[in-house]
mmCIF file of C-alpha atoms in Angstrom:
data_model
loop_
_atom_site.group_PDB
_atom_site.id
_atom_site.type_symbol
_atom_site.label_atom_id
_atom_site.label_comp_id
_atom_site.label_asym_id
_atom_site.label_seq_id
_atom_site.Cartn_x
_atom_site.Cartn_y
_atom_site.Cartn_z
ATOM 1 C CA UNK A 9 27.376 -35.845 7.358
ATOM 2 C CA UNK A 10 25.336 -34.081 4.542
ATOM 3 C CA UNK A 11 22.585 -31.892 4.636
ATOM 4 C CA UNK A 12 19.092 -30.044 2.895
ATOM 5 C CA UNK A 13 17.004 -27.722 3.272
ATOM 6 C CA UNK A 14 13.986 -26.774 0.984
ATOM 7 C CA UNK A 15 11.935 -23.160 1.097
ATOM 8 C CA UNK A 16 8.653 -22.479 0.909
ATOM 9 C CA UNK A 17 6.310 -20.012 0.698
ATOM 10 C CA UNK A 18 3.410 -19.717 3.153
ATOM 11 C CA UNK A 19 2.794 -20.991 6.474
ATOM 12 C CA UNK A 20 4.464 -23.555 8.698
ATOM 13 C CA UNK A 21 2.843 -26.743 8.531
ATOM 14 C CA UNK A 22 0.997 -28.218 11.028
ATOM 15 C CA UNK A 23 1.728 -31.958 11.527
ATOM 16 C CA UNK A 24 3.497 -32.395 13.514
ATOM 17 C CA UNK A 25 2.295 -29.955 15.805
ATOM 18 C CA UNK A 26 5.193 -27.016 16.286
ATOM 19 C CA UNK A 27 6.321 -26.362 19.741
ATOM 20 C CA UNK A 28 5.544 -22.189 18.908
ATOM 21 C CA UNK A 29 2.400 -20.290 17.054
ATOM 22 C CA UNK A 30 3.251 -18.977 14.149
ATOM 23 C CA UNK A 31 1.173 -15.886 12.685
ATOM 24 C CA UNK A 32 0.376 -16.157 9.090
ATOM 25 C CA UNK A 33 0.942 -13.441 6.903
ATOM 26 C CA UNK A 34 -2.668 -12.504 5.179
ATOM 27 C CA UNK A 35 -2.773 -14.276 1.594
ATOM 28 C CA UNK A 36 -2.640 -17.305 0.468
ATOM 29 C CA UNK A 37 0.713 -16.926 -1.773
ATOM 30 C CA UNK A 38 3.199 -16.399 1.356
ATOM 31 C CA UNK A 39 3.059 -12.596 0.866
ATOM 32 C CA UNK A 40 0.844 -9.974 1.181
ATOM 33 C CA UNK A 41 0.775 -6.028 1.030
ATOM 34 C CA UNK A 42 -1.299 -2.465 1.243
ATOM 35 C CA UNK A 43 -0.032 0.095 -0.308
ATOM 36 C CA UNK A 44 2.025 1.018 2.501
ATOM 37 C CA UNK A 45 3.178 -2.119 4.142
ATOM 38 C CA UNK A 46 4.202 -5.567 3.230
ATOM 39 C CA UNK A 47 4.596 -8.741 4.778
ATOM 40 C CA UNK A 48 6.028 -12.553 3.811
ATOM 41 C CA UNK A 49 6.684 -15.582 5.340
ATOM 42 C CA UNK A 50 8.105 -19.416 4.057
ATOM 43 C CA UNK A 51 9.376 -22.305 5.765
ATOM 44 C CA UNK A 52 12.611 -24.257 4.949
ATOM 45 C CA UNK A 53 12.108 -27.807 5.775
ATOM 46 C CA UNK A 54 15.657 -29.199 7.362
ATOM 47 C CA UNK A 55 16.942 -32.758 7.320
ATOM 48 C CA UNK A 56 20.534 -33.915 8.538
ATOM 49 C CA UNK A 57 21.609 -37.217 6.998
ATOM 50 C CA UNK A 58 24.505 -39.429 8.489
ATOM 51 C CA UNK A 59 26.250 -42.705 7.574
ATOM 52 C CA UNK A 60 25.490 -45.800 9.746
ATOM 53 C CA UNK A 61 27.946 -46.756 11.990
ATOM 54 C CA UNK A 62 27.295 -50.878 11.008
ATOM 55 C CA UNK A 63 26.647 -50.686 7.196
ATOM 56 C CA UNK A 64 27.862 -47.023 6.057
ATOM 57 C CA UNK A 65 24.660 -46.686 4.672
ATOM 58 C CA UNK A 66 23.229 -42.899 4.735
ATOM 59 C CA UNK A 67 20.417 -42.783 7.685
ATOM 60 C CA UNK A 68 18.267 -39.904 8.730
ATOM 61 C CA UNK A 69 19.782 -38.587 11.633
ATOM 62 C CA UNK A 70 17.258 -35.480 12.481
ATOM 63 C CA UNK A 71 15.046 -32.704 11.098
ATOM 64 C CA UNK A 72 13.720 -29.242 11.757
ATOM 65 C CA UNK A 73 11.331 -26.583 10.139
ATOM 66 C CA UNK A 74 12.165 -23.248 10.217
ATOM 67 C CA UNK A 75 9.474 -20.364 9.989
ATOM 68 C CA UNK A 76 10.700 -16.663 8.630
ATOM 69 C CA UNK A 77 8.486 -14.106 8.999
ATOM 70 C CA UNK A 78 9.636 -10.602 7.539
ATOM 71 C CA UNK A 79 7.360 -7.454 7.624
ATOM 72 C CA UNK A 80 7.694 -3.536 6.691
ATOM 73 C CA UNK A 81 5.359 -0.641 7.041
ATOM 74 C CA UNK A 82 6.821 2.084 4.231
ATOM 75 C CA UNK A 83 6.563 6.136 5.571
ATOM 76 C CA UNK A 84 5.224 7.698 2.652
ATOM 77 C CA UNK A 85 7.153 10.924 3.435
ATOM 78 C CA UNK A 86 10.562 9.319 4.190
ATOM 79 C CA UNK A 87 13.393 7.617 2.193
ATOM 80 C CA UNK A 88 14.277 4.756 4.394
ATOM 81 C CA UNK A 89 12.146 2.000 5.678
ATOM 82 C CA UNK A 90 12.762 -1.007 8.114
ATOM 83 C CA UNK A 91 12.238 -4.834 7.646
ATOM 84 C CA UNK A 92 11.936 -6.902 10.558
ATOM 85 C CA UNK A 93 12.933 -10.510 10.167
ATOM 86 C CA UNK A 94 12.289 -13.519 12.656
ATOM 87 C CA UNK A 95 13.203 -16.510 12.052
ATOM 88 C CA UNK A 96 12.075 -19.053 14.416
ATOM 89 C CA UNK A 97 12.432 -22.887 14.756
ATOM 90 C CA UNK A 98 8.935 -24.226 14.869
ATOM 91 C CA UNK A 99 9.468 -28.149 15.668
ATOM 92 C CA UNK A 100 12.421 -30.491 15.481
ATOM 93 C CA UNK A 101 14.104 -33.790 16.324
ATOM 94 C CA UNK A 102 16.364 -33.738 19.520
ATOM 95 C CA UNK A 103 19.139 -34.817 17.523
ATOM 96 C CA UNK A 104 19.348 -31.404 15.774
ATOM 97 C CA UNK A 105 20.668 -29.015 18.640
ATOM 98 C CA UNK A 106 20.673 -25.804 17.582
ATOM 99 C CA UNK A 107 20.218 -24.302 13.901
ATOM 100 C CA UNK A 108 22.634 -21.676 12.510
ATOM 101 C CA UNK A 109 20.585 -18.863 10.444
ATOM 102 C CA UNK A 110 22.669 -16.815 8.646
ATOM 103 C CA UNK A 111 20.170 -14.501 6.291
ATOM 104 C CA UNK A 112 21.301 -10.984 4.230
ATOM 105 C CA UNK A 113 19.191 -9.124 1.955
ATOM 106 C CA UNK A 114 19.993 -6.638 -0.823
ATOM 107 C CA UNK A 115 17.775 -4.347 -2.849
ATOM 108 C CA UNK A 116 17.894 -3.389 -6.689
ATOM 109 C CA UNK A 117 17.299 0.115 -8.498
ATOM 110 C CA UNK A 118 18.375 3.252 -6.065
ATOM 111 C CA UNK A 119 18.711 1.159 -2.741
ATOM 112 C CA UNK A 120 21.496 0.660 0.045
ATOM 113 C CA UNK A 121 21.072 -0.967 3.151
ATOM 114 C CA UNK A 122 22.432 0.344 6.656
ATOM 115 C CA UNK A 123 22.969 -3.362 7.771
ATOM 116 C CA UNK A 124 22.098 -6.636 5.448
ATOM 117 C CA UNK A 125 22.503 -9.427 7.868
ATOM 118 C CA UNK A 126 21.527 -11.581 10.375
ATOM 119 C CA UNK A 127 23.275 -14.441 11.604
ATOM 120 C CA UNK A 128 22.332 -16.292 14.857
ATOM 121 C CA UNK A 129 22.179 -19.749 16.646
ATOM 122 C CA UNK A 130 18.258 -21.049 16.721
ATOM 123 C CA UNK A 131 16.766 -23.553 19.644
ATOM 124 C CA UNK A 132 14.458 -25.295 18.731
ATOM 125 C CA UNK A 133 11.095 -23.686 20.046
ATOM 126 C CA UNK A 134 12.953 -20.172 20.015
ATOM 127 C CA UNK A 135 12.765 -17.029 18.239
ATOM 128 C CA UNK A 136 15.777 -14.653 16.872
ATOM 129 C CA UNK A 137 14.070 -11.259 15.207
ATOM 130 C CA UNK A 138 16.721 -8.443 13.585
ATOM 131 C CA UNK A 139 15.753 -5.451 11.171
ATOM 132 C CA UNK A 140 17.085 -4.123 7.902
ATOM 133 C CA UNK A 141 17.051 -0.573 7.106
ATOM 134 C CA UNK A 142 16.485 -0.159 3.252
ATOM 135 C CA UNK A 143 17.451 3.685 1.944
ATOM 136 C CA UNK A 144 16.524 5.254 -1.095
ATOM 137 C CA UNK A 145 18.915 7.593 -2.920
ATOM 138 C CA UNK A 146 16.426 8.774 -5.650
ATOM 139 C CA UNK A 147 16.513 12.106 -6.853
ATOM 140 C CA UNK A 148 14.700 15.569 -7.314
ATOM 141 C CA UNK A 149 11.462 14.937 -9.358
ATOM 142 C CA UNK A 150 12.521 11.350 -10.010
ATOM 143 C CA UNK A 151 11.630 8.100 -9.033
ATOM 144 C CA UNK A 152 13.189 4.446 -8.442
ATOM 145 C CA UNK A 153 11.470 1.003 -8.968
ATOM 146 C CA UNK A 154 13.157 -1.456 -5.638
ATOM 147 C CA UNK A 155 12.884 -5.362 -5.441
ATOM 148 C CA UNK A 156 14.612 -6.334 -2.239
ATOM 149 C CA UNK A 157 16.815 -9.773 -2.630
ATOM 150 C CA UNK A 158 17.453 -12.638 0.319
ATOM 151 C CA UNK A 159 19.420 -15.142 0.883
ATOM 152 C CA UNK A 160 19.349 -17.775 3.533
ATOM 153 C CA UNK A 161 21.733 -20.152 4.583
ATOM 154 C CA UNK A 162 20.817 -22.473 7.084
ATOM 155 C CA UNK A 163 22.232 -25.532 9.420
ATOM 156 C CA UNK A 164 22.761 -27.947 12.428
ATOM 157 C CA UNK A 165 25.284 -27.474 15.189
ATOM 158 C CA UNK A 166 25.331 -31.181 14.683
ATOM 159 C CA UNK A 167 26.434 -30.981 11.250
ATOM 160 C CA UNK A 168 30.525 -32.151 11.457
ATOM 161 C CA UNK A 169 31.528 -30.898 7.918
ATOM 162 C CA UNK A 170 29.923 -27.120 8.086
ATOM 163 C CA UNK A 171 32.410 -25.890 5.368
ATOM 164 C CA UNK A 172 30.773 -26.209 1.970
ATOM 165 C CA UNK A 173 26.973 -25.696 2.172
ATOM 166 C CA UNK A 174 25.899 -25.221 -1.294
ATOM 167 C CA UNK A 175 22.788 -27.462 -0.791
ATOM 168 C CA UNK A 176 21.728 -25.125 1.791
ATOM 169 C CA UNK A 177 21.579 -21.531 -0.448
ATOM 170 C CA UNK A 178 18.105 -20.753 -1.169
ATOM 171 C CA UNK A 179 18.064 -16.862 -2.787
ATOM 172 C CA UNK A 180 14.242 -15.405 -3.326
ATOM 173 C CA UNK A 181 12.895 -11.898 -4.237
ATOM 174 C CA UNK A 182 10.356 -9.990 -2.826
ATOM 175 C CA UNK A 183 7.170 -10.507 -4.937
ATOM 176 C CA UNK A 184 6.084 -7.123 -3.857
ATOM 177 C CA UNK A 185 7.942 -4.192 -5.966
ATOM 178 C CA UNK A 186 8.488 -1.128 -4.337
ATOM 179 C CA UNK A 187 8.304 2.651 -5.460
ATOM 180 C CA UNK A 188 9.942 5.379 -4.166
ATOM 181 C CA UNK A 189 9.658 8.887 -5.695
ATOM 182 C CA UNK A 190 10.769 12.414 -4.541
ATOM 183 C CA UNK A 191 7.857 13.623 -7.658
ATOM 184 C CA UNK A 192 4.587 14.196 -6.170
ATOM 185 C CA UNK A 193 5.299 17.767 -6.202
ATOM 186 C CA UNK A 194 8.164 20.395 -6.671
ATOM 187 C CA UNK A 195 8.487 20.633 -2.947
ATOM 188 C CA UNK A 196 7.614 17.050 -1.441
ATOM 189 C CA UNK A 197 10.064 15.085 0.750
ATOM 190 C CA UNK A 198 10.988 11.278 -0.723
ATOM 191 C CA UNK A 199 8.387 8.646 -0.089
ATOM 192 C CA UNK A 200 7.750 4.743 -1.290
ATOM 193 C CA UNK A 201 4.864 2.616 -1.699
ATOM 194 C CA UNK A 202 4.495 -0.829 -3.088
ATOM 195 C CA UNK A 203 2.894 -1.061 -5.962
ATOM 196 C CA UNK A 204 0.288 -3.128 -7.429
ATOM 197 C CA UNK A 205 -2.118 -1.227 -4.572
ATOM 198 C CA UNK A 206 -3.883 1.652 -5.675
ATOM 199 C CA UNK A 207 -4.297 4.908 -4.224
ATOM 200 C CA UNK A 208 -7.528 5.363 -2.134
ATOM 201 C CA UNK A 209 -8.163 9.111 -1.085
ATOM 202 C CA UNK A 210 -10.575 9.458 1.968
ATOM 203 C CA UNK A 211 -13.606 11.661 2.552
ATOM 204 C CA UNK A 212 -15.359 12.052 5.711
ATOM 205 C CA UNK A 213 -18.968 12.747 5.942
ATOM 206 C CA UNK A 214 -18.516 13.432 9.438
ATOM 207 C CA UNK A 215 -15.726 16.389 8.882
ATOM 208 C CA UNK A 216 -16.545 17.110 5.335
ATOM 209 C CA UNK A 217 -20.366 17.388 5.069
ATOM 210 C CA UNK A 218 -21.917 18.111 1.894
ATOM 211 C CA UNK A 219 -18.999 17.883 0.110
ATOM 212 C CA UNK A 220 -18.666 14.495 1.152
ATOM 213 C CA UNK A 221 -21.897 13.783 0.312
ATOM 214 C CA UNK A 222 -21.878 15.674 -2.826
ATOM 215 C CA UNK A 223 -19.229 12.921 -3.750
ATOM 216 C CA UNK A 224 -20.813 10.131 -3.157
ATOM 217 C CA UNK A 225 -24.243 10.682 -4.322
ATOM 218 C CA UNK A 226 -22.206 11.406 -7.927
ATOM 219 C CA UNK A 227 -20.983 7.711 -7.392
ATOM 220 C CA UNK A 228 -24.019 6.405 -6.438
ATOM 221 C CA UNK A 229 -26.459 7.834 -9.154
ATOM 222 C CA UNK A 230 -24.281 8.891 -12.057
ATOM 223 C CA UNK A 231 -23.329 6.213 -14.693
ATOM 224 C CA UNK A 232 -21.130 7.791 -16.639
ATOM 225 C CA UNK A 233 -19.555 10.257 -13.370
ATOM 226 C CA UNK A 234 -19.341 7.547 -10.960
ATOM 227 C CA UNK A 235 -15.723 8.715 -11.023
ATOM 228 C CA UNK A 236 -13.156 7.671 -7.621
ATOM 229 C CA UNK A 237 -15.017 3.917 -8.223
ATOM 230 C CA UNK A 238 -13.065 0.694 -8.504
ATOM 231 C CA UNK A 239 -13.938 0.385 -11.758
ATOM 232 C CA UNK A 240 -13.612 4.010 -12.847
ATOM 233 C CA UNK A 241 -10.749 5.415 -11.325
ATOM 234 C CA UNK A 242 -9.737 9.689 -11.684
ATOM 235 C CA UNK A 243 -6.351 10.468 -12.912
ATOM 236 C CA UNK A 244 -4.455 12.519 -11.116
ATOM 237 C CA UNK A 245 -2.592 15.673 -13.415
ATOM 238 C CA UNK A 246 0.714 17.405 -11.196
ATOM 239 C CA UNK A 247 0.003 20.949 -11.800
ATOM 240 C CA UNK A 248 2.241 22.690 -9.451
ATOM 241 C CA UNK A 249 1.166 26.531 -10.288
ATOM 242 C CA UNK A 250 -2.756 25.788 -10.096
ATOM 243 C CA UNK A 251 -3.527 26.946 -13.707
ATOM 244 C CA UNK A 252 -4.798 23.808 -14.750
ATOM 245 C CA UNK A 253 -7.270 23.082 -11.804
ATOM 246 C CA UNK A 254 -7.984 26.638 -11.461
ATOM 247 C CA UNK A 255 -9.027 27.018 -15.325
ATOM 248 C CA UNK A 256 -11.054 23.371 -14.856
ATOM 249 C CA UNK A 257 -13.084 24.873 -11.499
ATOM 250 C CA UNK A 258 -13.687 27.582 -13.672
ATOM 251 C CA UNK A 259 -15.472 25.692 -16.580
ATOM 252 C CA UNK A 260 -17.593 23.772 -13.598
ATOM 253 C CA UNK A 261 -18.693 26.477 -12.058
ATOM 254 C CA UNK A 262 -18.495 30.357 -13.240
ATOM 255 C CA UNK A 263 -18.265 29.658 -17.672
ATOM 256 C CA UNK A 264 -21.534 30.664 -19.764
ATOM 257 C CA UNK A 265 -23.890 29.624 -20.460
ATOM 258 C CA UNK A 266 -25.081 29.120 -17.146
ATOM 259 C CA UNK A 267 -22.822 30.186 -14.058
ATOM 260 C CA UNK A 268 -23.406 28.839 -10.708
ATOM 261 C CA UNK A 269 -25.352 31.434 -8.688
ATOM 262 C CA UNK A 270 -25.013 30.868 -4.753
ATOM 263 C CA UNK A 271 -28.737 30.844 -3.294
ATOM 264 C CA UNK A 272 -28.295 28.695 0.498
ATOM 265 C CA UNK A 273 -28.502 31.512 3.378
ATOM 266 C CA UNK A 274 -26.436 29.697 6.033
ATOM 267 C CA UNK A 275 -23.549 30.696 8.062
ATOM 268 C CA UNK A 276 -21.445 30.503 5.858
ATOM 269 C CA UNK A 277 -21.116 31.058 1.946
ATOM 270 C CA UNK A 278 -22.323 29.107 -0.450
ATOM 271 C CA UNK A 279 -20.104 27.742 -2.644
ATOM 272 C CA UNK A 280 -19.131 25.426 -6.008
ATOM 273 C CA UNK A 281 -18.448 22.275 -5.354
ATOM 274 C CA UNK A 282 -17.355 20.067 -8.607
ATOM 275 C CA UNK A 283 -17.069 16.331 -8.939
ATOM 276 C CA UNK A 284 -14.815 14.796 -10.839
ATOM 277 C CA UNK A 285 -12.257 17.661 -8.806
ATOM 278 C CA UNK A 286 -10.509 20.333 -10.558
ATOM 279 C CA UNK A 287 -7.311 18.590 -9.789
ATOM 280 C CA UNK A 288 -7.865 15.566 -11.881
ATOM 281 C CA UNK A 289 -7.912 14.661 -15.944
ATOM 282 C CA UNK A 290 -11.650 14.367 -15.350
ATOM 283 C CA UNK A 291 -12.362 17.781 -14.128
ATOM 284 C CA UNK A 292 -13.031 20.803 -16.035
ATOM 285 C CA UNK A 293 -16.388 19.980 -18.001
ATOM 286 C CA UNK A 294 -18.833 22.887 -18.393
ATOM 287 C CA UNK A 295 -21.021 23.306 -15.549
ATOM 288 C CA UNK A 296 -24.121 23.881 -18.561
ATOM 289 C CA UNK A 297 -23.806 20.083 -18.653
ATOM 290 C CA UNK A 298 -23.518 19.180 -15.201
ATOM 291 C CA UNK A 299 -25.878 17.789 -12.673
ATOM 292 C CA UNK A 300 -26.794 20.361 -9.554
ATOM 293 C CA UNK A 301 -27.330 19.221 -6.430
ATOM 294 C CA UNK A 302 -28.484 20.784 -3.056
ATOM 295 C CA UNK A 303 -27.288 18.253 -0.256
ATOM 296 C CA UNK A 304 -28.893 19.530 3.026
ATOM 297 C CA UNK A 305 -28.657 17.151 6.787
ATOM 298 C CA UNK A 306 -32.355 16.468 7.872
ATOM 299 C CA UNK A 307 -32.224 16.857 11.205
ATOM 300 C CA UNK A 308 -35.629 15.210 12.084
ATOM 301 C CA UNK A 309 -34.432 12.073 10.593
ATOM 302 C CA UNK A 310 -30.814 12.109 11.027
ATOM 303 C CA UNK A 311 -30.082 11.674 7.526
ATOM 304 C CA UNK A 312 -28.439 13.356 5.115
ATOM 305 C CA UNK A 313 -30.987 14.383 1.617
ATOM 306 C CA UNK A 314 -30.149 15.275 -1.732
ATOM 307 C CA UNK A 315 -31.900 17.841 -3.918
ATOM 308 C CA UNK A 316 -31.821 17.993 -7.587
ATOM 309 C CA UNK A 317 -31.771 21.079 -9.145
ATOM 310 C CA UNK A 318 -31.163 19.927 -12.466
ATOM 311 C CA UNK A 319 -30.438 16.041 -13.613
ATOM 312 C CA UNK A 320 -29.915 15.930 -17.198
ATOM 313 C CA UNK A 321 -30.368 11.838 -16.371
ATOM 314 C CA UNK A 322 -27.751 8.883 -14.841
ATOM 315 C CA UNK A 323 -25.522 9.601 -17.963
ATOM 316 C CA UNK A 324 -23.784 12.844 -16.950
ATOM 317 C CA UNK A 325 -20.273 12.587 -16.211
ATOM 318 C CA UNK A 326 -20.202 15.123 -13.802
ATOM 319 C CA UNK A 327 -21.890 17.310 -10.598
ATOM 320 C CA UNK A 328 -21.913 20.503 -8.850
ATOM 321 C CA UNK A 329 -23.001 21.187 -5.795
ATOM 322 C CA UNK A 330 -24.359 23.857 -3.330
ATOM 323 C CA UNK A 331 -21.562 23.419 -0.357
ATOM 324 C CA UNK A 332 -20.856 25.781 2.409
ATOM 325 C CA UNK A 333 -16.994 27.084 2.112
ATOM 326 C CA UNK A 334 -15.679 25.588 4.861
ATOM 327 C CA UNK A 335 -16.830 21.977 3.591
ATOM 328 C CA UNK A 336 -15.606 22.589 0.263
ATOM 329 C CA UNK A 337 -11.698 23.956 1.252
ATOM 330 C CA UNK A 338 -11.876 21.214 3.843
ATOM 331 C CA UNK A 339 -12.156 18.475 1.194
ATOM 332 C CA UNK A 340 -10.187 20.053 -1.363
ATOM 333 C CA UNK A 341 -7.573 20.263 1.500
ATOM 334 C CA UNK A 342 -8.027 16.683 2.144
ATOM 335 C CA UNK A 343 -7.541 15.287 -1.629
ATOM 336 C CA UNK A 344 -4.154 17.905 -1.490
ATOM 337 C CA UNK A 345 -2.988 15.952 1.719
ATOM 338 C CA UNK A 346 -3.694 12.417 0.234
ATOM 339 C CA UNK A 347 -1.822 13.383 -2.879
ATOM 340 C CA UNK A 348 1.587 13.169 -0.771
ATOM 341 C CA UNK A 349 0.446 10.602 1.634
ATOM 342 C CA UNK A 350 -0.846 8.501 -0.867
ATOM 343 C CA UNK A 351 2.303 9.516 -2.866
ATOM 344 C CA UNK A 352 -0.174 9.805 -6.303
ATOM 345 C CA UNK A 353 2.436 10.985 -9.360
ATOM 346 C CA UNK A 354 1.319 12.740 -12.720
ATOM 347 C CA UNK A 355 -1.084 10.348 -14.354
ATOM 348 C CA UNK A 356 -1.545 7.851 -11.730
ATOM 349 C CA UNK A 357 -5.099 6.388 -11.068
ATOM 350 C CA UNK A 358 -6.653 6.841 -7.859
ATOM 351 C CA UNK A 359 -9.765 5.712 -5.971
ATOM 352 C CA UNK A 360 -12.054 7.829 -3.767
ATOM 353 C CA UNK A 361 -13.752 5.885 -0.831
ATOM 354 C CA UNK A 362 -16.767 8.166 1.025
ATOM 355 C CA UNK A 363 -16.660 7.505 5.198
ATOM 356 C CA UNK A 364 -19.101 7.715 8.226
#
């Protein structure tokens, strides 16, 4: 008997109908991924071949398609990650019995892997699942580029000569490349992300305020500061001591020719809020030649309002704002957190998405 198998990417087909669901990973390529997770899946389409008994002639004898599914969610503040695999047979001829999936994966760049295979007999109708642990080895203020490797063998209990089963081999790499760093910051922990899927810090209105809002009405209104946009991404500088962000807060909101004078009688103090942030490769522009804003919740209507105490016109690249202190840290403290969560190195761009 003689056998083959071909791979593809994507979902299982449909006719005819297989005896389990399948779940299809989101994308129309076979893979898909966030910036912390990925997921893929392909089929390998099975067919056993026999000779005749009457004329020696080669005759079908059965087929199967197999479904693998394999999924990881990466922990941005850890150096090892798991993959779950499941392979499952989705339809088949009687004549098959069982399928024997024997799968290992590998990994490039700074990469081992705790265990690398899986190797199991398959029903048809059933499902086998198993997980690799990947581990990253990269070092102090470095970073490592990973492309996990498979390889899938594959056939029937029914198959008399099992020895040689070149036809079978089918090796593919993840499309998605991973990144894992231990270079955010002089004292973060290792963490990876896949790549190709930008950083996105988050702002809440709800815990954040006027900061928030201070934010978003800059990349709403402002044509040339509509910075943290899709299409107009900050750039994120490492600057470990502070100097740097403390010298560009400095020029946004205390340098002549006009310092920013706290006027709101709240609470709390009022305080200098800049947009694009201190922190960034955007930040630091004279305050003279920034917008001023006074964002202020209207409690009769719910809503929050926005008033302009000077708008040199939608050109600006840049906006201060009258926030009360605790809004302000609270943000600032929230762009710091998404730095290592969002593991955002030296130079990287970033997005900035404004929530409820």
């Amino acid at each position: 008997m003689k056998s083959c198998i071909e791979v593809r990417p994507g979902p299982a087909r449909t006719a005819p109908k297989p005896l389990v669901p399948v779940t299809a990973c989101t994308g129309d390529k076979g893979y898909a991924s966030t910036r912390h997770s990925y997921c893929l899946e392909a089929t390998a389409d099975y067919t056993l071949y026999g000779k005749d008994a009457g004329t020696g002639a080669e005759v079908e004898i059965g087929k199967s398609t197999m479904h693998i599914a394999q999924h990881a969610s990466l922990d941005p503040r850890g150096a090892s990650w798991k993959e779950q695999v499941e392979a499952t047979v989705v339809q088949g001829t009687p004549t098959i019995g069982e399928m024997i999936f024997d799968f290992d994966a590998s990994c490039s760049g700074q990469c081992t892997l705790a265990n690398r295979r899986m190797r199991s007999n398959i029903g048809i109708g059933e499902t086998k699942t198993a997980a690799f642990t990947f581990q990253t080895t990269v070092g102090n203020n470095a970073q490592t580029e990973i492309v996990p490797s498979y390889h899938l063998s594959a056939y029937s209990t029914e198959e008399n000569d099992p020895s040689g089963h070149h036809e079978l081999d089918n090796r593919w790499n993840n499309p998605n490349t991973l990144r894992c760093d231990q270079a955010v910051s002089k004292d973060a922990n290792t963490g990876c992300i896949v790549m190709g899927n930008m950083a996105d810090v988050k702002i809440s209105i709800a815990k954040y305020g006027a900061a928030a809002i201070t934010y978003q009405w800059a990349q709403n209104t402002l044509i040339g500061g509509n910075f943290g946009t899709p299409g107009h991404t900050l750039i994120r500088f490492r600057d470990d001591d502070g100097k740097i962000r403390d010298r560009n807060r400095y020029q946004s909101c205390e340098a002549a020719p006009n310092p920013f004078k706290p006027f709101l009688v709240t609470a709390e103090k009022d305080s200098c809020d800049e947009f694009p942030f201190a922190a960034t490769a955007q930040g630091g522009t004279n305050g003279n030649l920034c917008s001023e804003i006074q964002p202020w919740f209207n409690s009769a209507t719910g809503q929050w309002e926005v008033k302009l105490l000077r708008y040199p016109g939608p050109m600006v690249n840049c906006v201060r704002s009258h926030v009360p202190i605790s809004q302000n840290t609270g943000a600032g403290s929230e762009y710091g957190n998404a730095v290592l969560s969002e593991r955002i190195l030296d130079g990287e761009n970033f997005t900035v998405t404004i929530t409820g």
